[in-house]
Amino acid sequence: MEKEIKRIGILTSGGDSPGMNTAIRAVTRTAVSNGFEVYGIKKGYDGLINKEYRRLWAGDVSDILNKGGTMLHTARSQKMYTDEGVKKAAENYFEMGLCALIVIGGDGSFKGALKLSEYGVNVIGIPATIDLDISCTEYTIGFDTAVNTGTEALCKLKDTSSSHERCSVVEVMGRKNGSIALWCAIAGGADDALILEEKSEKSVENLISQIMRNKDKGRKNSLIVICEGFGNTNEIAKEIEEKTGIQTRATILGHIQRGGCPTVLDKMRASVMGYKAVLAIMDNKKNQVVSYINGKYTLIPIGMAFEKINKYDEEIYNILKTLSV
Ligand code: F6P
């Protein structure tokens, strides 16, 4: 009797993050070693809908370990917001003869995966986003690299703002979650961070009073981190300069934080998560996310992936406030 060949599809979706390639490599090599055929689907769900895919062999994922971005390309698929798009993606999954689809991405990508599971698709999620904002996991691939990039930039800015006795205001990514801002602020020795979660009418006023207090004590240079979406960083910098009399410069780091060679931590987490995703398929698990909780890798049903509220760590915020006195 002929042995049934099992096929796995893999895609990366949403904003890219350093370590996605590492996860693709781990999935491909674990799957190939265990007798699966692997199909790399291009440009996220759009590639599944438009039938853009190719077979991946172990050699196809050589030399991608140290590369940021994703060799499969990615997209924020608008079609997946429509019933028609989800149905087409599910139809193509069955036409390809897949037994599972590994989705490497963030919150939005998992919402798409959940919809696909309702059509009978078996989805296994690997959390990857620099934002660290997926409820079911304490780690998302790319976060560590992003905060290292952000921190390096802060350290450099600290040098020049100190030489010129200026205030440096640095905007970091993180959509609605302040984790990147807080980690960068602590590791980069910032004086304060403005994050959406703590935003009030008085946030900027309070910050300006703090800069003034520091100025009165003789300190003229300051380093402030602002989470994107908090407000207009250039305008805030202008207001600081006008009200404190200290020359202020704004730097928006933007997509720099999404690129670059993943850190060791990201490469480790991505390798283990990729490996575990394939093991889940071999164990006949259906519709799970490979999560990292309390120092362990664990599977969480994709339906439960959004249950907790995404929250930055409040203690980290308090630590920043304490350390920057
Ligand atoms: O992927 C997460 C993220 O980098 C957020 O931090 C940011 O708000 C958003 O993506 C930017 O998206 P885009 O690359 O589509 O501009």
XYZ file of C-alpha atoms and ligand atoms in Angstrom:
341
model
C 0.000 0.000 0.000
C 1.297 3.467 -0.888
C 2.197 5.629 2.087
C 0.096 8.770 2.266
C 2.209 11.895 1.806
C 1.233 14.639 4.208
C 1.501 18.241 3.130
C 1.958 21.305 5.268
C 1.450 24.879 4.067
C 3.300 27.751 5.702
C 2.805 31.484 5.408
C 3.878 34.691 7.116
C 1.261 37.374 7.553
C 0.872 40.940 8.853
C 3.848 43.149 9.710
C 7.125 41.270 9.363
C 9.355 40.691 12.370
C 12.967 39.570 12.760
C 12.952 35.817 13.329
C 10.151 34.961 10.908
C 12.751 33.442 8.578
C 14.164 31.426 11.459
C 10.688 30.016 12.117
C 10.207 29.172 8.412
C 13.529 27.321 8.482
C 12.627 25.402 11.649
C 9.207 24.389 10.323
C 10.572 23.332 6.935
C 13.460 21.304 8.287
C 11.415 19.623 11.047
C 8.649 18.790 8.581
C 10.983 17.492 5.860
C 12.887 15.387 8.422
C 9.597 13.780 9.386
C 8.477 12.949 5.856
C 6.145 15.887 5.180
C 5.983 17.908 1.993
C 6.180 21.626 2.717
C 4.606 24.371 0.615
C 5.655 27.979 1.159
C 2.745 30.305 0.455
C 3.756 33.792 -0.683
C 2.480 37.140 0.616
C 0.423 35.833 3.507
C -3.224 34.930 2.999
C -3.235 36.721 -0.363
C -0.926 34.001 -1.682
C -3.315 31.320 -0.478
C -6.240 33.085 -2.135
C -4.292 33.698 -5.380
C -2.579 30.267 -5.383
C 0.956 31.650 -5.136
C 3.045 28.941 -3.545
C 5.985 26.661 -4.109
C 7.436 23.507 -2.668
C 10.111 24.094 -0.045
C 12.995 21.679 0.427
C 15.450 21.692 3.310
C 18.026 23.469 1.088
C 15.605 26.283 0.242
C 15.833 27.587 3.776
C 19.636 27.644 3.966
C 21.228 30.946 4.910
C 18.038 32.666 6.010
C 18.668 32.251 9.739
C 20.392 35.609 10.074
C 18.173 37.569 7.734
C 15.398 39.841 8.948
C 12.177 40.040 6.964
C 10.525 36.962 5.533
C 11.571 34.984 2.464
C 7.891 34.222 1.857
C 6.968 37.914 1.856
C 3.992 39.102 3.819
C 0.825 41.162 3.506
C -2.039 42.484 5.548
C -4.676 40.776 3.426
C -7.772 42.900 2.922
C -9.485 39.950 1.257
C -9.412 37.996 4.515
C -11.852 40.556 5.935
C -14.460 39.289 3.473
C -16.381 35.987 3.679
C -15.591 35.438 0.020
C -11.841 35.759 0.651
C -11.873 33.372 3.624
C -13.929 30.836 1.647
C -11.539 31.017 -1.314
C -8.522 30.577 0.988
C -10.150 27.514 2.572
C -11.030 26.046 -0.847
C -7.435 26.428 -2.019
C -6.134 24.822 1.177
C -8.185 21.696 0.376
C -7.260 21.842 -3.317
C -3.558 21.860 -2.332
C -4.200 18.734 -0.255
C -2.814 20.299 2.916
C -3.241 18.656 6.318
C -2.297 21.847 8.181
C -1.511 25.491 7.607
C 1.161 27.102 9.761
C 0.486 30.813 10.183
C 3.396 32.927 11.435
C 2.105 36.332 12.441
C 0.327 38.511 14.965
C -3.118 39.157 16.294
C -4.766 40.017 12.962
C -3.219 36.962 11.301
C -4.595 34.709 14.041
C -8.060 36.223 13.620
C -7.840 35.184 9.953
C -6.660 31.727 11.034
C -9.616 31.382 13.390
C -12.024 32.193 10.544
C -10.313 29.584 8.341
C -10.654 26.961 11.082
C -14.431 27.423 10.875
C -14.203 26.085 7.297
C -12.389 22.966 8.456
C -8.833 24.199 7.869
C -6.352 23.008 10.498
C -4.336 26.058 11.500
C -1.302 26.122 13.755
C -0.150 29.597 14.790
C 3.347 30.799 15.601
C 3.256 34.220 17.320
C 5.477 36.729 15.546
C 5.228 40.482 15.928
C 7.584 43.084 17.332
C 4.687 44.492 19.384
C 4.439 41.710 22.014
C 0.684 42.132 22.002
C -0.848 38.694 21.484
C -2.964 37.739 24.473
C -2.228 34.003 24.584
C 1.556 34.227 24.774
C 4.182 35.985 26.842
C 6.594 36.090 23.911
C 6.261 37.018 20.268
C 9.084 36.503 17.785
C 10.808 39.762 16.871
C 10.237 41.647 20.112
C 13.746 41.169 21.444
C 15.397 42.307 18.216
C 13.126 45.351 18.021
C 13.901 46.442 21.583
C 17.620 45.890 21.032
C 17.483 48.075 17.916
C 15.485 50.710 19.777
C 17.813 50.648 22.774
C 20.908 50.973 20.595
C 19.365 54.051 18.968
C 18.538 55.525 22.388
C 22.104 55.033 23.609
C 23.431 56.838 20.547
C 20.935 59.653 20.934
C 21.876 59.984 24.585
C 25.483 60.705 23.557
C 24.591 63.526 21.224
C 21.834 65.030 23.388
C 24.240 65.088 26.305
C 26.975 66.819 24.227
C 24.541 69.501 23.097
C 22.608 69.707 26.355
C 19.433 68.943 24.459
C 16.290 66.985 24.990
C 15.879 64.017 22.675
C 12.411 62.671 22.006
C 12.339 59.251 20.371
C 9.255 57.633 18.864
C 9.219 53.837 18.844
C 6.765 51.395 17.304
C 4.196 49.322 19.140
C 0.815 50.338 17.754
C -1.378 50.198 20.890
C 0.967 48.351 23.234
C 3.609 50.192 25.275
C 5.952 47.221 25.787
C 8.534 48.259 23.186
C 8.556 51.818 24.572
C 8.954 50.691 28.190
C 11.672 48.130 27.526
C 13.643 50.571 25.353
C 13.186 53.323 27.941
C 14.515 51.180 30.794
C 17.360 49.587 28.835
C 18.304 52.893 27.182
C 18.230 54.881 30.426
C 15.435 57.234 29.327
C 13.926 59.769 31.700
C 10.360 58.913 30.834
C 8.111 57.176 28.357
C 4.773 58.333 27.056
C 2.609 55.316 26.312
C -0.981 55.104 25.160
C -2.066 52.973 28.106
C -1.115 55.745 30.554
C -2.213 58.658 28.388
C -4.079 61.450 30.120
C -4.763 65.096 29.364
C -1.868 65.969 31.642
C 0.765 63.526 30.300
C 2.743 66.088 28.304
C 2.310 68.790 30.965
C 3.624 66.412 33.650
C 6.548 65.455 31.453
C 7.440 69.108 30.904
C 7.314 69.763 34.671
C 9.675 66.829 35.184
C 12.120 68.192 32.590
C 11.950 71.598 34.288
C 12.639 70.049 37.695
C 15.690 68.309 36.207
C 16.804 71.590 34.619
C 16.534 73.376 37.983
C 18.760 70.709 39.458
C 21.333 71.477 36.763
C 20.575 68.715 34.312
C 19.926 69.941 30.800
C 19.832 66.832 28.654
C 16.840 64.512 28.690
C 15.851 61.382 26.839
C 12.150 60.716 26.333
C 10.545 57.731 24.607
C 7.152 58.074 22.957
C 5.083 55.159 21.768
C 3.719 55.624 18.238
C 0.094 56.618 18.252
C 0.474 58.601 21.484
C 0.397 61.904 19.656
C 2.377 63.922 17.150
C 5.987 63.396 18.253
C 7.278 66.439 16.336
C 4.616 68.628 17.928
C 5.403 67.275 21.404
C 9.112 68.016 20.845
C 8.221 71.563 19.790
C 6.082 72.071 22.877
C 8.883 70.798 25.143
C 11.345 73.203 23.547
C 8.969 76.161 23.798
C 8.024 75.528 27.411
C 11.385 74.474 28.826
C 13.745 76.577 26.746
C 15.827 73.438 26.126
C 16.625 72.671 22.480
C 14.667 69.564 21.611
C 15.037 67.152 18.701
C 12.616 64.449 17.622
C 13.654 61.102 16.116
C 11.132 58.653 14.717
C 12.647 55.172 14.552
C 9.780 53.658 12.545
C 10.387 50.535 10.491
C 14.084 50.323 11.408
C 12.857 48.295 14.388
C 11.261 45.714 12.111
C 14.467 44.775 10.289
C 17.873 43.299 10.955
C 19.441 40.042 12.022
C 17.355 38.482 14.803
C 18.920 38.318 18.251
C 19.885 34.972 19.782
C 16.707 35.031 21.876
C 14.520 35.541 18.810
C 16.374 32.828 16.909
C 15.995 30.396 19.801
C 12.295 31.090 20.349
C 11.576 30.974 16.610
C 13.471 27.700 16.195
C 11.694 26.020 19.112
C 8.271 27.350 18.120
C 8.742 26.208 14.512
C 9.801 22.757 15.686
C 6.893 22.515 18.146
C 4.387 23.611 15.500
C 5.293 20.598 13.359
C 5.235 18.288 16.390
C 1.709 19.533 17.130
C 0.645 18.498 13.624
C 2.286 15.074 14.081
C 0.339 14.710 17.348
C -2.886 15.386 15.420
C -3.481 18.626 17.276
C -5.954 20.958 15.589
C -6.174 24.741 15.581
C -3.578 25.640 18.179
C -1.110 28.430 18.820
C 2.408 27.599 19.999
C 2.590 29.927 22.989
C 5.268 30.748 25.525
C 3.923 30.975 29.060
C 5.739 30.893 32.413
C 8.993 29.920 30.758
C 7.484 26.974 28.856
C 6.203 26.349 25.345
C 2.597 25.264 25.346
C -0.307 24.864 22.918
C -3.340 27.118 23.297
C -6.515 26.590 21.232
C -6.681 29.354 18.638
C -10.215 30.220 19.764
C -8.801 31.139 23.172
C -5.923 33.141 21.747
C -7.728 36.452 22.164
C -9.334 35.919 25.561
C -7.020 37.902 27.821
C -6.654 41.631 27.339
C -3.330 42.662 25.799
C -1.628 44.620 28.488
C 1.839 45.999 28.950
C 3.471 45.053 32.233
C 2.446 47.745 34.747
C 5.335 46.889 37.031
C 7.779 47.716 34.244
C 6.147 51.156 34.027
C 6.633 51.667 37.764
C 10.241 50.509 37.514
C 10.900 53.073 34.784
C 9.420 55.816 36.941
C 11.550 54.731 39.908
C 14.804 54.385 38.008
C 14.521 57.716 36.241
C 14.275 59.922 39.350
O 3.793 44.802 13.011
C 3.539 45.652 14.043
C 3.809 47.072 13.619
O 5.187 47.279 13.346
C 3.333 48.103 14.632
O 4.275 48.336 15.636
C 3.074 49.298 13.742
O 2.047 50.074 14.280
C 2.618 48.680 12.453
O 3.101 47.369 12.434
C 3.060 49.398 11.222
O 2.475 48.795 10.131
P 2.896 49.018 8.624
O 4.183 48.294 8.390
O 1.788 48.428 7.844
O 3.077 50.485 8.438
